[in-house]
Short mmCIF file of C-alpha atoms in Angstrom, two decimals:
data_model
loop_
_atom_site.label_atom_id
_atom_site.label_comp_id
_atom_site.label_asym_id
_atom_site.label_seq_id
_atom_site.Cartn_x
_atom_site.Cartn_y
_atom_site.Cartn_z
CA MET A 1 -11.71 -60.94 -35.81
CA ASN A 2 -11.07 -58.28 -33.36
CA LEU A 3 -10.37 -59.99 -29.14
CA THR A 4 -11.55 -57.32 -26.77
CA VAL A 5 -10.47 -57.17 -23.10
CA ASN A 6 -12.67 -56.14 -20.28
CA LEU A 7 -10.14 -54.87 -17.50
CA ALA A 8 -12.59 -54.84 -14.26
CA THR A 9 -11.05 -53.05 -11.27
CA THR A 10 -11.78 -53.97 -7.25
CA SER A 11 -12.00 -51.38 -4.95
CA VAL A 12 -10.20 -51.73 -0.87
CA ASP A 13 -12.91 -51.53 1.72
CA PRO A 14 -10.55 -49.63 4.42
CA ASP A 15 -12.69 -50.99 7.04
CA ASN A 16 -11.55 -54.60 6.28
CA ASP A 17 -7.87 -53.24 5.08
CA PRO A 18 -5.80 -54.45 8.04
CA MET A 19 -3.57 -50.97 6.70
CA GLY A 20 -5.80 -48.66 6.13
CA ARG A 21 -7.45 -49.79 10.36
CA SER A 22 -3.68 -49.13 11.66
CA GLU A 23 -2.58 -46.03 10.08
CA GLN A 24 -6.42 -44.63 11.15
CA ALA A 25 -5.67 -45.38 14.20
CA ILE A 26 -2.45 -43.61 13.80
CA SER A 27 -3.86 -40.99 12.97
CA SER A 28 -6.58 -41.11 15.22
CA PHE A 29 -3.63 -40.92 17.91
CA SER A 30 -1.83 -38.27 16.76
CA ASP A 31 -4.83 -35.83 16.72
CA ALA A 32 -5.52 -36.34 20.08
CA VAL A 33 -1.65 -35.77 21.00
CA ILE A 34 -2.13 -32.37 18.69
CA TYR A 35 -4.91 -31.47 20.90
CA TRP A 36 -3.79 -31.73 24.16
CA PHE A 37 -0.19 -30.25 23.50
CA ARG A 38 -2.87 -26.92 22.17
CA GLN A 39 -5.37 -27.28 24.74
CA ASN A 40 -2.31 -27.69 27.66
CA PHE A 41 0.70 -25.61 25.72
CA GLY A 42 0.18 -23.05 27.94
CA LYS A 43 0.13 -25.01 31.45
CA ILE A 44 3.55 -26.98 30.19
CA ILE A 45 5.46 -23.48 28.98
CA LEU A 46 4.50 -22.39 32.74
CA LEU A 47 5.75 -25.96 34.18
CA ILE A 48 9.44 -25.30 32.46
CA VAL A 49 9.61 -21.83 33.11
CA VAL A 50 8.99 -22.34 36.45
CA ALA A 51 11.43 -25.51 37.12
CA VAL A 52 14.18 -23.59 34.94
CA CYS A 53 13.50 -20.63 37.11
CA ALA A 54 13.31 -22.21 40.40
CA ALA A 55 16.88 -24.82 39.61
CA LEU A 56 18.61 -21.55 38.76
CA ILE A 57 17.87 -19.21 41.48
CA SER A 58 18.64 -22.30 43.43
CA LYS A 59 21.89 -22.78 42.39
CA ILE A 60 22.93 -19.12 42.41
CA VAL A 61 21.33 -19.47 46.17
CA ALA A 62 23.16 -22.23 46.76
CA ALA A 63 26.54 -20.85 45.60
CA ALA A 64 26.16 -17.59 47.63
CA MET A 65 25.11 -19.04 50.57
CA ARG A 66 28.59 -21.27 50.46
CA ARG A 67 29.85 -18.02 50.13
CA ALA A 68 28.42 -15.94 53.15
CA LEU A 69 29.11 -19.05 55.48
CA GLU A 70 32.61 -19.19 54.83
CA ARG A 71 32.87 -15.22 55.48
CA THR A 72 30.51 -16.10 58.97
CA ASN A 73 30.91 -17.87 62.56
CA LEU A 74 28.87 -20.03 61.14
CA PRO A 75 29.58 -23.36 60.12
CA SER A 76 29.85 -24.04 56.30
CA ALA A 77 27.98 -27.19 56.58
CA SER A 78 25.51 -28.58 53.61
CA ILE A 79 22.55 -28.97 55.80
CA PHE A 80 22.17 -24.88 55.64
CA VAL A 81 22.07 -24.53 51.66
CA ASN A 82 20.16 -28.35 51.99
CA ILE A 83 17.01 -26.51 53.64
CA VAL A 84 17.20 -24.15 51.35
CA ARG A 85 17.15 -25.28 48.30
CA ALA A 86 14.25 -27.21 50.10
CA LEU A 87 12.36 -24.52 50.61
CA ILE A 88 12.78 -22.94 47.08
CA TRP A 89 11.51 -26.36 44.47
CA ILE A 90 8.90 -26.13 47.75
CA PHE A 91 7.51 -22.75 46.91
CA ALA A 92 7.72 -23.15 43.35
CA ALA A 93 5.50 -26.24 43.51
CA ALA A 94 3.16 -24.68 46.02
CA THR A 95 2.98 -21.64 42.26
CA ILE A 96 1.69 -24.24 39.62
CA LEU A 97 -0.38 -26.01 41.45
CA GLN A 98 -3.64 -24.14 40.87
CA PRO A 99 -2.55 -23.41 37.03
CA VAL A 100 -1.32 -26.21 35.64
CA PHE A 101 -2.50 -29.21 38.11
CA GLY A 102 -5.72 -27.58 38.73
CA ILE A 103 -5.21 -28.53 42.70
CA ASN A 104 -5.51 -25.88 45.52
CA PRO A 105 -2.70 -25.47 47.84
CA SER A 106 -4.93 -24.98 51.10
CA THR A 107 -6.65 -28.61 49.74
CA VAL A 108 -2.93 -30.21 49.99
CA VAL A 109 -1.79 -28.14 53.11
CA ALA A 110 -4.85 -29.59 54.61
CA ALA A 111 -4.51 -33.14 53.43
CA LEU A 112 -1.08 -32.88 55.19
CA GLY A 113 -2.39 -31.76 58.17
CA VAL A 114 -4.31 -34.29 58.48
CA SER A 115 -1.67 -37.29 57.61
CA GLY A 116 0.68 -35.16 59.77
CA LEU A 117 0.40 -37.48 62.57
CA ALA A 118 0.92 -40.82 60.41
CA LEU A 119 4.00 -39.48 58.56
CA SER A 120 6.23 -38.34 62.26
CA PHE A 121 5.51 -41.87 63.20
CA GLY A 122 7.05 -43.39 59.96
CA LEU A 123 9.65 -40.30 59.40
CA LYS A 124 10.44 -40.16 62.84
CA ASP A 125 13.87 -41.04 62.46
CA THR A 126 14.36 -38.94 59.55
CA ILE A 127 13.12 -36.29 61.58
CA ALA A 128 15.26 -36.85 64.59
CA ASN A 129 18.21 -36.23 61.90
CA ILE A 130 17.36 -33.66 60.69
CA VAL A 131 16.66 -31.76 64.04
CA GLY A 132 20.05 -32.40 65.50
CA GLY A 133 22.26 -32.10 62.41
CA PHE A 134 20.68 -28.95 62.65
CA GLY A 135 21.23 -27.92 66.54
CA LEU A 136 24.57 -29.56 65.89
CA MET A 137 25.65 -26.88 63.70
CA VAL A 138 24.17 -24.03 64.63
CA SER A 139 25.28 -24.59 68.73
CA LYS A 140 28.83 -25.32 67.50
CA VAL A 141 29.17 -28.93 68.61
CA VAL A 142 30.59 -30.70 65.62
CA GLN A 143 31.91 -28.65 62.33
CA PRO A 144 34.11 -29.54 58.89
CA GLY A 145 37.00 -29.81 59.65
CA ASP A 146 37.23 -31.05 63.36
CA ILE A 147 38.78 -34.08 64.48
CA ILE A 148 36.87 -36.44 66.84
CA THR A 149 36.72 -39.71 68.53
CA ILE A 150 33.21 -41.29 69.02
CA GLN A 151 31.94 -44.33 70.07
CA GLY A 152 35.92 -45.85 69.68
CA THR A 153 36.02 -44.60 66.03
CA THR A 154 38.36 -41.06 65.57
CA GLY A 155 38.45 -39.58 62.12
CA THR A 156 37.52 -35.28 60.68
CA VAL A 157 34.56 -34.43 59.69
CA ARG A 158 33.56 -33.72 56.02
CA ASP A 159 30.28 -32.72 56.27
CA VAL A 160 27.20 -32.67 58.27
CA THR A 161 24.68 -33.40 55.91
CA TRP A 162 20.31 -33.13 56.53
CA ARG A 163 20.59 -37.16 57.36
CA HIS A 164 24.09 -38.26 58.42
CA THR A 165 27.66 -36.40 59.76
CA ILE A 166 30.34 -37.67 57.06
CA VAL A 167 33.48 -38.48 58.99
CA ILE A 168 36.81 -39.55 57.27
CA ASP A 169 39.77 -41.48 59.27
CA ARG A 170 43.33 -41.11 58.80
CA THR A 171 42.87 -44.92 56.17
CA GLY A 172 40.54 -42.62 54.55
CA ASN A 173 38.21 -44.69 54.86
CA GLN A 174 33.62 -42.71 54.76
CA LEU A 175 31.78 -43.41 58.20
CA LEU A 176 28.35 -42.31 58.15
CA ILE A 177 27.52 -41.06 61.87
CA PRO A 178 23.65 -39.50 61.75
CA ASN A 179 22.48 -37.02 63.63
CA SER A 180 20.31 -38.22 66.08
CA ILE A 181 23.63 -40.39 67.20
CA LEU A 182 25.64 -37.54 67.03
CA ASN A 183 23.83 -35.73 69.36
CA THR A 184 22.90 -37.74 72.23
CA THR A 185 26.03 -40.00 72.82
CA ALA A 186 29.07 -38.24 74.04
CA LEU A 187 32.14 -37.78 71.53
CA GLU A 188 35.42 -35.80 72.12
CA LYS A 189 37.60 -33.70 70.11
CA ILE A 190 40.68 -33.75 69.98
CA THR A 191 43.36 -31.92 68.48
CA GLU A 192 45.10 -32.54 64.77
CA ALA A 193 48.52 -33.40 66.91
CA GLY A 194 47.04 -35.83 69.12
CA GLU A 195 45.06 -37.51 66.41
CA ALA A 196 48.65 -37.90 64.54
CA ALA A 197 50.03 -38.76 67.56
CA THR A 198 51.35 -42.56 67.83
CA THR A 199 53.79 -44.29 69.90
CA VAL A 200 56.86 -47.37 69.78
CA PRO A 201 57.69 -48.84 73.05
CA PHE A 202 61.30 -49.42 74.33
CA THR A 203 63.35 -50.47 77.63
CA LEU A 204 66.85 -48.47 77.38
CA ARG A 205 69.85 -50.87 79.16
CA GLY A 206 70.66 -49.77 82.82
CA ASP A 207 73.68 -48.85 82.13
CA ALA A 208 73.25 -46.70 78.89
CA ASP A 209 73.76 -42.90 78.81
CA ILE A 210 70.49 -41.48 78.88
CA ALA A 211 70.79 -38.62 76.68
CA ARG A 212 72.61 -39.14 73.75
CA SER A 213 70.31 -42.35 73.48
CA SER A 214 67.70 -40.59 74.30
CA ARG A 215 68.97 -38.07 71.01
CA SER A 216 69.58 -40.86 69.03
CA ILE A 217 66.44 -42.45 69.58
CA ALA A 218 64.84 -39.50 68.27
CA GLN A 219 67.61 -39.11 65.26
CA VAL A 220 67.17 -42.87 64.76
CA VAL A 221 63.00 -42.75 64.35
CA ALA A 222 62.94 -39.28 62.34
CA GLN A 223 65.69 -40.39 59.45
CA ALA A 224 63.32 -43.56 59.04
CA THR A 225 59.92 -41.92 59.45
CA ARG A 226 60.98 -38.54 56.85
CA ASN A 227 58.04 -39.10 54.46
CA MET A 228 55.76 -40.07 56.82
CA ALA A 229 55.97 -37.24 59.60
CA MET A 230 54.26 -34.05 60.25
CA PRO A 231 57.19 -31.74 59.49
CA SER A 232 56.19 -29.03 61.94
CA ASN A 233 55.91 -32.59 65.01
CA PRO A 234 59.25 -34.29 65.11
CA PRO A 235 59.90 -37.50 67.54
CA ILE A 236 59.74 -37.33 70.86
CA VAL A 237 61.31 -39.60 73.13
CA GLN A 238 59.97 -39.93 76.38
CA LEU A 239 61.28 -42.38 79.75
CA GLN A 240 58.17 -43.48 81.90
CA GLY A 241 60.14 -45.43 84.32
CA PHE A 242 61.46 -48.79 85.54
CA THR A 243 61.82 -52.52 85.21
CA PRO A 244 63.84 -55.59 85.74
CA TYR A 245 65.47 -55.41 82.01
CA GLY A 246 65.99 -51.52 82.27
CA ILE A 247 64.14 -48.02 81.67
CA LYS A 248 60.95 -48.14 80.15
CA GLY A 249 59.96 -45.38 77.70
CA GLN A 250 58.27 -44.74 74.15
CA VAL A 251 59.12 -42.60 71.43
CA VAL A 252 56.33 -40.60 70.10
CA MET A 253 55.33 -39.90 66.51
CA PHE A 254 53.01 -37.41 64.28
CA ALA A 255 51.93 -39.03 61.03
CA LYS A 256 50.57 -36.40 58.60
CA GLN A 257 47.64 -36.64 56.98
CA GLY A 258 46.67 -39.83 54.68
CA VAL A 259 49.59 -42.00 56.27
CA ILE A 260 48.42 -44.89 58.96
CA ALA A 261 49.45 -45.43 62.23
CA ALA A 262 50.58 -48.99 61.65
CA ASP A 263 52.80 -48.12 58.56
CA MET A 264 54.87 -45.41 60.84
CA GLN A 265 55.36 -47.82 64.33
CA ASP A 266 56.79 -50.56 61.89
CA ALA A 267 59.04 -47.89 60.21
CA ALA A 268 60.05 -46.99 63.11
CA THR A 269 60.43 -50.57 65.67
CA ARG A 270 62.46 -51.53 62.28
CA ALA A 271 65.23 -49.08 62.33
CA LEU A 272 65.53 -49.13 66.37
CA ALA A 273 66.04 -53.09 66.02
CA GLY A 274 69.22 -54.17 67.06
CA GLN A 275 70.63 -51.08 68.59
CA ASP A 276 72.98 -51.87 71.35
CA TYR A 277 71.64 -49.23 73.47
CA LEU A 278 68.22 -50.95 73.67
CA VAL A 279 66.92 -54.47 75.31
CA GLN A 280 65.09 -56.97 73.86
CA GLU A 281 63.05 -58.37 76.45
CA ALA A 282 62.50 -61.15 75.14
CA LYS A 283 66.18 -62.05 74.65
CA ALA A 284 66.55 -60.80 78.89
CA GLN A 285 63.51 -62.91 79.88
CA ILE A 286 65.29 -65.63 78.92
CA ASP A 287 68.64 -64.56 79.75
CA GLY A 288 67.19 -63.92 83.22
CA MET A 289 65.41 -67.46 83.92
CA GLU A 290 68.47 -69.33 82.80
CA ALA A 291 70.25 -67.38 85.09
CA ASN A 292 67.64 -68.59 88.01
CA LYS A 293 68.14 -72.19 86.95
CA SER A 294 71.83 -71.74 87.80
#
């Protein structure tokens, strides 16, 4: 007996197959992406070339400007460099607006002109800081490296940016002062020695040898603060007048960069404490009160 087996083949409808629909969607998306790249290949290349050229030109011009500013009387501050870099990128953007995005640059300029009034109100503080910083640098009121005191804060000007002036105080803290404030507020420019000066008061005994005691105070303080003081500015002893307990005076010290004045005062005070030619005023006051009672 012969057995015949018929194998039936079944066909799958791709419209009813989830995997088939996914492959069709992926294929359609890929075709669309490839078609878009083919249509816009030239624009993409132009955009990349302009961006790379703008970045290179901006970097080269910024480095050249910094070197040029160092050789001229103009202060070397980032505000000048940032303005030129912004102009370079604005020119690059204007170059690709029409060929890449199909936008007429004159249309953008007209739109900015219409909205300029609203932008001026919204960005008035920013505009004031830019104009103020530019005015400060051109007039040389403030330059990097200057030591200034403004509203009780003293520090060294590190840089003047398009928005604020960076000031570093003696403790290393970074202060950001808006340019508009510097441009409208009275400030004091001081010398390096003036900024570094700190004092410790003392009272010299009335019967002490003034010359010998002054030399001793200067030597003791110089030894105690040798790692904190400016090498070119030794301590100065100044006598200021008379008190019921002796001769009033102070020792002026000059802290080098990075040294906190309070630390220097502490070292000098510890070194002077207990010197026999100095009067401990608290003890002298107590002795005077006891003498009056008796």
